[in-house]
Amino acid sequence: MGKSVLQTGPPAPDRKAVADLINSHSPDVYRLALYLLRSGEEARDAAADIFVKIYANPGIIPEDHFRAWLMKVSYNHCQDILRKKSSFKRLLPKIYTRITRSPEPTPEQAVLEADEQSGVRQAVARLPDQDRAIVFLRYYQQLSYAEISAVLDIPEATVGTRLHRAREKLKKDLTGEKGGAL
Amino acid sequence: MNCPGNFEWSLFLDNELPPAKKEEMEEHLDRCRDCRLLADSLQEENRFIGAALAATPLPLNLEEFIRHRLRSKSRAEIRWLFILIPAAALTGILAVSAAGLWSLLENVFFFAIMLAGGTLFTEAALIIAGLLRQAALASLSGELALPALMVIVFCLTWIKIRLRKGGPAHA
Ligand SMILES: [Zn+2]
């Protein structure tokens, strides 16, 4: 952390802890944002803003269920962005499509995407909003159904059925397109 | 016990079943080869989805990008200084004018411009100085609207410039 940081708010150790969190958790936050927002640029921006939020108020970091908490903060932030976007889209549909048209992938990205796992990632990205989050939180973040229900604010029993439904969709999507098993 | 379906095996693998049910299914697993194969393949799928998501490419310098955003946010915390300083300067100029020292200050200023030579910068400085002077004169005659308006315009312009320079986008 630079020396120029003005120590207003909480004491330094907390903020140092947030700086360490960036090292360990920024990939998780970015990837969740990527699957929710489906734009690399926006996901990077969102990840930065999520850490700014935490940095401004390190006292909100809980001692237990840290991973689930971080995912909830990130999920809520992305939902806010999506809400803003959808109202914008409703008001100015033409301008919306023009400015949100995603740029061509860079050559490096294309190479990385060409491996066998990319099919799964693309299939996940094609799932409906909440299903993407559930699959991500369960199989990548390894959260329990109870934790996922807290992140998404849905009943715990719903998590299991949604997850199952999402799995079926993934399978259908992948086998339908490539004619092979998942 | 009949063979459990995909959904139940998913719950089983996700460790989301009550202990009694879980035990029952474990016993079934020992006896039924079909279910062993099914559970194994489901588990392999879980693992594969997780691995694929965990390998989602990251942008270059993600951490550096976030740190940069944190630093500019920290700078934004001291934004008020940039509002306070011009306000203090304006007050000072008003005080100087009130004491009748304005013309002295003005002469020093023009002398400095002569030394520096005319550039776009000095032109702009002249215009600003002229505005400040008008504000000072206006406030001397008890007319406070113009100075107040200038301070407000300055603050708004400043904040606008700050935001455009990549301040927090979703703050
Ligand atoms: Zn069986």
Coordinates of N, CA and C in Angstrom, one line a residue, chain A residues 1 5-6 8 15 19 22-23 26-27 30-31 34-35 44-45 47-49 51-52 55 77 81 112-113 116-117 120-121 124 135-136 138-140 144-145 156 160-161 163-164 167-168 170-171 182, chain B residues 6-8 10-11 13-16 41-43 45-63 65-67 69-71 73-75 77-78 80 167-171:
Chain A
M1 N 0.8 -1.2 0.0 CA 0.0 0.0 0.0 C 0.9 1.2 0.0
V5 N -1.7 7.0 1.2 CA -3.0 6.7 1.7 C -3.3 7.4 3.0
L6 N -4.3 8.2 2.9 CA -4.7 9.0 4.1 C -5.4 8.1 5.1
T8 N -7.8 7.8 7.2 CA -9.1 8.2 7.8 C -9.7 7.0 8.3
R15 N -6.8 -2.6 6.8 CA -6.6 -2.2 5.4 C -5.5 -3.1 4.8
A19 N -5.7 -5.5 1.5 CA -4.7 -5.6 0.4 C -4.2 -7.1 0.2
I22 N -6.7 -9.1 -1.8 CA -6.7 -8.9 -3.3 C -5.8 -10.0 -3.9
N23 N -4.7 -10.3 -3.2 CA -3.8 -11.3 -3.7 C -4.5 -12.7 -3.8
S26 N -8.9 -12.1 -5.5 CA -9.3 -11.3 -6.7 C -9.7 -12.3 -7.8
P27 N -9.0 -13.4 -8.1 CA -9.5 -14.3 -9.1 C -10.9 -14.8 -8.9
Y30 N -13.3 -11.9 -9.6 CA -13.4 -11.6 -11.0 C -14.2 -12.6 -11.8
R31 N -13.9 -13.9 -11.5 CA -14.6 -15.0 -12.2 C -16.1 -15.0 -12.0
L34 N -17.4 -12.3 -13.9 CA -17.4 -12.6 -15.3 C -18.6 -13.4 -15.8
Y35 N -18.9 -14.5 -14.9 CA -20.0 -15.3 -15.3 C -21.4 -14.6 -15.1
R44 N -13.8 -7.0 -14.6 CA -12.6 -6.4 -14.0 C -13.0 -5.1 -13.2
D45 N -13.8 -4.3 -13.8 CA -14.3 -3.1 -13.2 C -15.0 -3.4 -11.9
A47 N -14.9 -6.2 -10.1 CA -14.0 -6.7 -9.1 C -13.2 -5.6 -8.3
A48 N -12.8 -4.6 -9.1 CA -12.1 -3.5 -8.5 C -13.0 -2.7 -7.5
D49 N -14.2 -2.5 -8.0 CA -15.2 -1.7 -7.1 C -15.6 -2.5 -5.9
F51 N -13.6 -4.6 -4.2 CA -12.5 -4.4 -3.3 C -12.5 -3.0 -2.7
V52 N -12.8 -2.0 -3.5 CA -12.9 -0.6 -3.0 C -13.9 -0.6 -1.9
Y55 N -12.5 -2.2 1.1 CA -11.4 -1.4 1.6 C -11.8 -0.2 2.4
H77 N -23.2 -7.0 -5.7 CA -22.7 -5.9 -6.5 C -23.0 -6.1 -8.0
I81 N -25.4 -3.9 -10.8 CA -25.0 -3.5 -12.1 C -26.0 -4.0 -13.2
L112 N -6.1 -19.5 -25.1 CA -6.5 -20.1 -23.8 C -7.9 -20.7 -23.9
E113 N -8.7 -20.1 -24.7 CA -10.1 -20.6 -24.8 C -10.2 -21.9 -25.6
E116 N -10.0 -28.0 -24.0 CA -11.2 -28.8 -23.9 C -12.1 -28.3 -22.8
Q117 N -11.6 -27.5 -21.8 CA -12.5 -27.0 -20.7 C -13.3 -25.9 -21.2
V120 N -17.1 -26.3 -21.5 CA -17.8 -26.3 -20.3 C -18.1 -24.8 -19.9
R121 N -17.0 -24.0 -19.9 CA -17.1 -22.6 -19.5 C -18.2 -21.9 -20.3
V124 N -21.6 -23.0 -19.4 CA -22.0 -22.4 -18.1 C -22.5 -20.9 -18.4
V135 N -24.1 -22.9 -10.2 CA -23.1 -23.9 -10.6 C -21.7 -23.4 -10.2
F136 N -21.5 -22.1 -10.4 CA -20.2 -21.5 -10.0 C -19.9 -21.7 -8.5
R138 N -21.2 -23.7 -6.4 CA -21.2 -25.1 -5.9 C -19.9 -25.8 -6.3
Y139 N -19.6 -25.8 -7.6 CA -18.5 -26.6 -8.1 C -17.2 -26.0 -8.2
Y140 N -17.2 -24.6 -8.2 CA -15.9 -24.0 -8.2 C -15.6 -23.5 -6.7
S144 N -21.6 -24.8 0.4 CA -22.7 -25.7 0.7 C -24.0 -25.1 0.2
Y145 N -25.1 -26.0 0.2 CA -26.4 -25.4 -0.3 C -26.9 -24.3 0.7
E156 N -33.2 -22.9 0.9 CA -32.1 -23.9 0.7 C -32.6 -25.0 -0.2
G160 N -30.9 -27.0 -4.3 CA -30.7 -28.4 -4.8 C -31.4 -28.6 -6.2
T161 N -32.7 -28.2 -6.3 CA -33.5 -28.4 -7.5 C -32.9 -27.6 -8.6
L163 N -29.9 -26.5 -9.0 CA -28.6 -27.0 -9.3 C -28.8 -28.2 -10.2
H164 N -29.7 -29.1 -9.9 CA -30.0 -30.3 -10.7 C -30.4 -29.9 -12.1
R167 N -27.6 -28.6 -14.1 CA -26.7 -29.7 -14.5 C -27.3 -30.4 -15.7
E168 N -28.6 -30.6 -15.7 CA -29.3 -31.2 -16.9 C -29.1 -30.4 -18.1
L170 N -26.7 -28.2 -18.7 CA -25.3 -28.2 -19.1 C -25.1 -29.4 -20.0
K171 N -25.6 -30.5 -19.5 CA -25.3 -31.8 -20.1 C -25.9 -31.8 -21.5
L182 N -19.9 -35.2 -21.1 CA -19.4 -33.9 -20.5 C -17.9 -33.9 -20.2
Chain B
N6 N -30.6 -39.7 -10.5 CA -29.5 -38.7 -10.6 C -29.6 -37.7 -9.5
F7 N -30.8 -37.1 -9.3 CA -30.9 -36.0 -8.3 C -30.5 -36.4 -6.9
E8 N -30.9 -37.7 -6.5 CA -30.5 -38.1 -5.2 C -29.0 -38.4 -5.1
S10 N -26.8 -36.8 -6.8 CA -26.2 -35.4 -6.7 C -26.2 -34.9 -5.3
L11 N -27.3 -35.0 -4.6 CA -27.4 -34.6 -3.2 C -26.4 -35.3 -2.4
L13 N -23.6 -36.8 -3.3 CA -22.2 -36.3 -3.6 C -21.9 -34.9 -3.0
D14 N -23.0 -34.1 -3.0 CA -22.8 -32.8 -2.5 C -22.9 -32.7 -1.0
N15 N -23.0 -33.9 -0.4 CA -23.1 -34.1 1.1 C -24.2 -33.3 1.7
E16 N -25.4 -33.3 1.0 CA -26.5 -32.5 1.5 C -27.7 -33.4 2.0
S41 N -19.4 -41.3 -12.2 CA -19.4 -40.4 -13.4 C -20.0 -39.1 -13.0
L42 N -21.0 -39.0 -12.1 CA -21.5 -37.7 -11.6 C -20.4 -37.0 -10.9
Q43 N -19.6 -37.7 -10.1 CA -18.5 -37.0 -9.3 C -17.5 -36.5 -10.3
E45 N -18.0 -35.6 -13.3 CA -18.5 -34.4 -14.0 C -18.4 -33.1 -13.0
N46 N -18.7 -33.3 -11.8 CA -18.6 -32.2 -10.8 C -17.2 -31.7 -10.8
R47 N -16.2 -32.6 -10.8 CA -14.8 -32.3 -10.7 C -14.4 -31.5 -12.0
F48 N -14.9 -32.0 -13.1 CA -14.6 -31.4 -14.4 C -15.2 -30.0 -14.5
I49 N -16.4 -29.8 -14.1 CA -17.0 -28.5 -14.1 C -16.2 -27.5 -13.3
G50 N -15.9 -28.0 -12.0 CA -15.1 -27.1 -11.1 C -13.8 -26.8 -11.7
A51 N -13.1 -27.7 -12.3 CA -11.8 -27.5 -12.9 C -11.9 -26.5 -14.0
A52 N -12.9 -26.7 -14.8 CA -13.1 -25.8 -16.0 C -13.3 -24.3 -15.5
L53 N -14.1 -24.2 -14.5 CA -14.4 -22.8 -14.0 C -13.2 -22.2 -13.3
A54 N -12.4 -23.1 -12.6 CA -11.3 -22.6 -11.9 C -10.2 -22.2 -12.9
A55 N -10.3 -22.7 -14.1 CA -9.3 -22.3 -15.1 C -9.7 -21.2 -16.0
T56 N -10.8 -20.5 -15.7 CA -11.3 -19.4 -16.4 C -10.1 -18.4 -16.5
P57 N -9.7 -18.0 -17.7 CA -8.6 -17.1 -17.9 C -8.8 -15.8 -17.1
L58 N -7.7 -15.3 -16.5 CA -7.8 -14.0 -15.9 C -7.2 -12.9 -16.8
P59 N -7.7 -11.7 -16.6 CA -7.0 -10.6 -17.4 C -5.6 -10.4 -16.9
L60 N -4.7 -9.9 -17.7 CA -3.4 -9.6 -17.3 C -3.4 -8.5 -16.2
N61 N -2.6 -8.6 -15.2 CA -2.5 -7.5 -14.2 C -3.8 -7.2 -13.5
L62 N -4.6 -8.2 -13.2 CA -5.8 -8.0 -12.5 C -5.6 -7.3 -11.1
E63 N -4.6 -7.9 -10.4 CA -4.3 -7.3 -9.1 C -3.8 -5.9 -9.2
F65 N -4.5 -3.8 -11.4 CA -5.7 -2.9 -11.8 C -6.5 -2.6 -10.6
I66 N -6.7 -3.6 -9.7 CA -7.5 -3.4 -8.5 C -6.8 -2.4 -7.5
R67 N -5.5 -2.7 -7.4 CA -4.7 -1.8 -6.5 C -4.7 -0.3 -7.0
R69 N -7.1 1.1 -8.6 CA -8.4 1.6 -8.3 C -8.5 2.0 -6.8
L70 N -7.9 1.2 -6.0 CA -7.9 1.5 -4.5 C -7.1 2.8 -4.3
R71 N -6.0 3.0 -5.0 CA -5.2 4.2 -4.8 C -6.0 5.4 -5.2
K73 N -9.1 5.7 -5.4 CA -10.2 5.9 -4.4 C -9.6 6.6 -3.1
S74 N -8.4 6.2 -2.7 CA -7.8 6.9 -1.6 C -7.6 8.3 -1.8
R75 N -7.2 8.6 -3.1 CA -7.0 10.0 -3.4 C -8.3 10.8 -3.4
E77 N -10.5 10.3 -1.4 CA -10.9 10.6 0.0 C -10.4 12.0 0.4
I78 N -9.3 12.4 -0.3 CA -8.8 13.8 0.1 C -9.2 14.8 -0.9
W80 N -11.8 16.6 -0.9 CA -12.3 17.8 -0.2 C -11.2 18.8 0.0
G167 N -12.2 7.8 -11.8 CA -12.6 7.6 -10.5 C -13.4 6.3 -10.4
P168 N -13.9 6.0 -9.2 CA -14.8 4.8 -9.1 C -16.0 4.8 -10.0
A169 N -16.1 3.8 -10.8 CA -17.2 3.8 -11.8 C -18.5 3.6 -11.3
H170 N -18.6 2.7 -10.3 CA -19.9 2.3 -9.7 C -20.1 2.8 -8.3
A171 N -19.3 3.8 -7.9 CA -19.4 4.2 -6.5 C -20.8 4.8 -6.2

